[in-house]
Short mmCIF file of C-alpha atoms in Angstrom, two decimals:
data_model
loop_
_atom_site.label_atom_id
_atom_site.label_comp_id
_atom_site.label_asym_id
_atom_site.label_seq_id
_atom_site.Cartn_x
_atom_site.Cartn_y
_atom_site.Cartn_z
CA MET A 1 83.63 138.79 145.32
CA ALA A 2 83.75 135.07 144.58
CA SER A 3 80.93 132.83 145.61
CA ILE A 4 81.33 130.80 148.77
CA ASP A 5 80.53 127.19 148.58
CA ARG A 6 77.98 126.19 151.23
CA TYR A 7 77.32 122.76 152.70
CA ILE A 8 74.83 121.26 155.26
CA VAL A 9 74.74 118.16 157.33
CA GLU A 10 71.11 117.66 158.35
CA ARG A 11 70.04 116.72 161.79
CA ASN A 12 70.17 112.94 162.37
CA ALA A 13 71.94 110.38 164.52
CA THR A 14 75.14 110.52 162.62
CA GLN A 15 75.26 114.26 162.03
CA VAL A 16 78.52 114.93 163.89
CA ARG A 17 80.42 111.96 162.53
CA THR A 18 79.21 112.81 158.95
CA ALA A 19 80.20 116.44 159.43
CA PHE A 20 83.76 115.76 160.51
CA ALA A 21 84.32 113.22 157.68
CA GLY A 22 83.02 115.98 155.29
CA ILE A 23 85.20 118.52 156.90
CA VAL A 24 88.39 116.67 156.28
CA LYS A 25 87.34 115.70 152.82
CA LEU A 26 86.37 119.24 151.94
CA ALA A 27 89.51 120.78 153.37
CA LYS A 28 91.70 118.39 151.43
CA GLU A 29 89.84 118.87 148.14
CA LYS A 30 89.74 122.71 148.43
CA GLY A 31 93.23 123.18 149.86
CA ILE A 32 91.83 124.68 153.04
CA THR A 33 94.27 124.77 155.98
CA ARG A 34 92.10 126.34 158.72
CA VAL A 35 88.73 125.22 160.02
CA THR A 36 86.84 127.49 162.46
CA LEU A 37 84.30 125.78 164.62
CA ILE A 38 81.47 128.05 165.86
CA VAL A 39 79.39 126.76 168.68
CA PRO A 40 76.47 128.50 170.64
CA LYS A 41 78.49 128.97 173.87
CA LYS A 42 82.02 128.13 174.81
CA GLY A 43 81.14 127.37 178.49
CA GLY A 44 80.44 123.69 178.93
CA TRP A 45 81.00 122.94 175.30
CA GLU A 46 83.38 120.09 175.86
CA HIS A 47 80.38 118.14 177.21
CA SER A 48 78.29 118.70 174.10
CA ILE A 49 77.70 116.05 171.46
CA VAL A 50 80.49 117.60 169.37
CA GLY A 51 82.93 118.04 172.31
CA GLU A 52 82.46 114.44 173.35
CA PHE A 53 82.84 113.19 169.68
CA LEU A 54 86.18 115.06 169.37
CA GLY A 55 87.37 113.91 172.87
CA ALA A 56 88.93 115.70 175.71
CA GLY A 57 92.31 115.79 174.01
CA VAL A 58 90.83 118.06 171.25
CA ALA A 59 88.08 119.83 173.14
CA LYS A 60 90.04 121.09 176.14
CA PRO A 61 92.76 122.92 173.95
CA LEU A 62 90.14 124.32 171.70
CA THR A 63 88.23 125.77 174.73
CA LYS A 64 91.47 127.32 176.01
CA GLY A 65 91.81 129.22 172.75
CA GLN A 66 94.50 127.00 171.22
CA SER A 67 94.42 125.51 167.72
CA VAL A 68 94.55 121.78 167.18
CA THR A 69 95.58 119.70 164.26
CA LEU A 70 92.69 117.76 162.65
CA VAL A 71 94.92 115.95 160.22
CA GLU A 72 98.27 116.89 158.78
CA GLY A 73 98.10 120.38 157.32
CA ILE A 74 94.56 121.29 158.62
CA THR A 75 94.21 123.09 161.95
CA MET A 76 91.00 123.93 163.80
CA VAL A 77 90.14 126.87 166.05
CA PHE A 78 87.15 127.48 168.18
CA GLU A 79 84.79 130.45 168.41
CA SER A 80 81.28 131.38 169.62
CA PRO A 81 78.90 133.72 167.96
CA GLN A 82 79.99 136.41 170.39
CA THR A 83 83.76 136.02 169.66
CA PHE A 84 83.48 135.34 165.95
CA ARG A 85 84.60 138.23 163.67
CA PRO A 86 83.44 137.99 160.00
CA THR A 87 86.19 140.26 158.85
CA ALA A 88 88.91 137.98 160.21
CA ALA A 89 87.35 134.63 159.15
CA GLN A 90 89.10 132.50 156.67
CA GLY A 91 89.18 128.86 155.54
CA LEU A 92 86.18 126.59 156.32
CA LEU A 93 83.56 128.04 158.74
CA VAL A 94 81.52 125.37 160.61
CA GLY A 95 78.38 126.54 162.29
CA VAL A 96 77.38 123.87 164.86
CA HIS A 97 73.98 123.98 166.36
CA ILE A 98 73.90 127.84 166.21
CA SER A 99 70.84 129.86 165.31
CA THR A 100 70.11 131.02 161.84
CA LYS A 101 70.70 134.62 163.03
CA ASP A 102 74.21 133.63 164.18
CA MET A 103 74.64 131.64 161.00
CA ALA A 104 74.09 134.82 159.00
CA ARG A 105 77.20 136.32 160.59
CA LEU A 106 79.13 133.34 159.08
CA ASP A 107 77.50 133.91 155.72
CA ASP A 108 78.81 137.46 155.81
CA ALA A 109 82.29 136.40 156.26
CA TRP A 110 84.05 137.54 153.00
CA GLY A 111 87.29 135.57 153.76
CA ALA A 112 85.67 132.18 154.01
CA GLN A 113 86.50 129.60 151.49
CA ALA A 114 83.51 127.38 152.36
CA ILE A 115 80.79 127.22 155.04
CA LEU A 116 79.25 124.21 156.64
CA PHE A 117 76.09 124.22 158.83
CA LEU A 118 74.99 121.61 161.31
CA PRO A 119 71.40 122.78 162.23
CA TRP A 120 69.95 122.12 165.56
CA SER A 121 66.39 121.93 164.35
CA ASP A 122 64.67 121.05 161.01
CA ASN A 123 63.17 124.51 160.83
CA GLU A 124 66.63 126.13 160.91
CA SER A 125 67.77 123.59 158.30
CA GLN A 126 64.79 124.47 155.97
CA GLU A 127 65.34 128.23 156.33
CA TRP A 128 69.05 128.09 155.59
CA LYS A 129 68.61 125.63 152.70
CA ALA A 130 65.88 127.90 151.24
CA THR A 131 68.34 130.83 151.32
CA TRP A 132 71.60 129.31 150.17
CA HIS A 133 70.75 125.96 148.48
CA PRO A 134 73.72 124.23 149.90
CA THR A 135 75.22 120.86 149.02
CA THR A 136 74.13 118.14 151.51
CA PHE A 137 76.60 115.78 153.15
CA GLY A 138 75.13 112.58 154.33
CA GLN A 139 71.41 111.86 154.64
CA LYS A 140 68.92 114.42 153.25
CA GLY A 141 66.39 115.71 155.67
CA PRO A 142 62.61 116.08 154.86
CA GLU A 143 61.70 118.71 152.28
CA ALA A 144 59.43 121.35 153.51
CA PRO A 145 55.88 120.58 152.28
CA ALA A 146 54.35 123.25 150.02
CA ASN A 147 51.21 123.46 152.19
CA MET A 148 51.36 122.48 155.84
CA LEU A 149 47.67 123.07 156.61
CA SER A 150 45.32 120.14 156.89
CA GLU A 151 42.51 119.66 154.37
CA PRO A 152 39.69 120.77 156.83
CA VAL A 153 41.56 123.91 157.78
CA GLN A 154 42.21 124.80 154.06
CA GLU A 155 38.50 124.25 153.27
CA ALA A 156 37.43 126.50 156.31
CA LEU A 157 39.83 129.24 155.21
CA VAL A 158 38.43 129.23 151.64
CA ARG A 159 34.80 129.35 152.93
CA LEU A 160 35.79 132.21 155.27
CA THR A 161 37.44 134.29 152.58
CA GLU A 162 34.66 133.73 150.14
CA SER A 163 32.00 134.94 152.69
CA ILE A 164 33.65 138.07 154.20
CA ASN A 165 35.01 141.20 152.70
CA LEU A 166 38.80 140.91 152.98
CA GLY A 167 39.32 144.57 151.99
CA THR A 168 37.73 145.79 155.15
CA GLY A 169 38.50 143.29 157.69
CA LEU A 170 35.79 142.06 160.09
CA ASN A 171 33.89 145.31 160.34
CA HIS A 172 30.51 144.03 159.11
CA PRO A 173 28.48 142.06 161.66
CA SER A 174 27.96 139.19 159.21
CA ASP A 175 31.63 138.95 158.63
CA LYS A 176 32.24 138.53 162.46
CA LYS A 177 29.44 135.89 162.54
CA HIS A 178 31.18 133.86 159.74
CA ALA A 179 34.60 134.25 161.37
#
């Protein structure tokens, strides 16, 4: 099985605009003719950030199950995680504000030529990036710090682990007192 190229557009004010510029560029470069947009829920989607960006002329036909032409030779279809079938997926898969659990279904699509993720939160972004090491379109988000604990908390944990028997838990009265 060939490796699938993965891309991410991190959360920022221009995320959607950057994503659609990247979608068209990527599709043209890789000869992709079909883009599948996967959003959390189909109901009310046309009023989301992406639906409003695309406009009613594109969002309404997508919601009705019709394909739309993005640019000449590139069509886009619309799915939700509930209707998406990894075995039937092909072309460029675009996960828009879906969970990393739902994104895993896209990652399992063996017919995909490329996958693009627009995370809803920085945590989802960090998790997916750590797994797939995707290419970033647009602004890069913050890197996850190696240690997220403050200095006083780190010192307290060191003192605690030095003073109690970690092999037995908090069974000894002096261990409980230190904790």
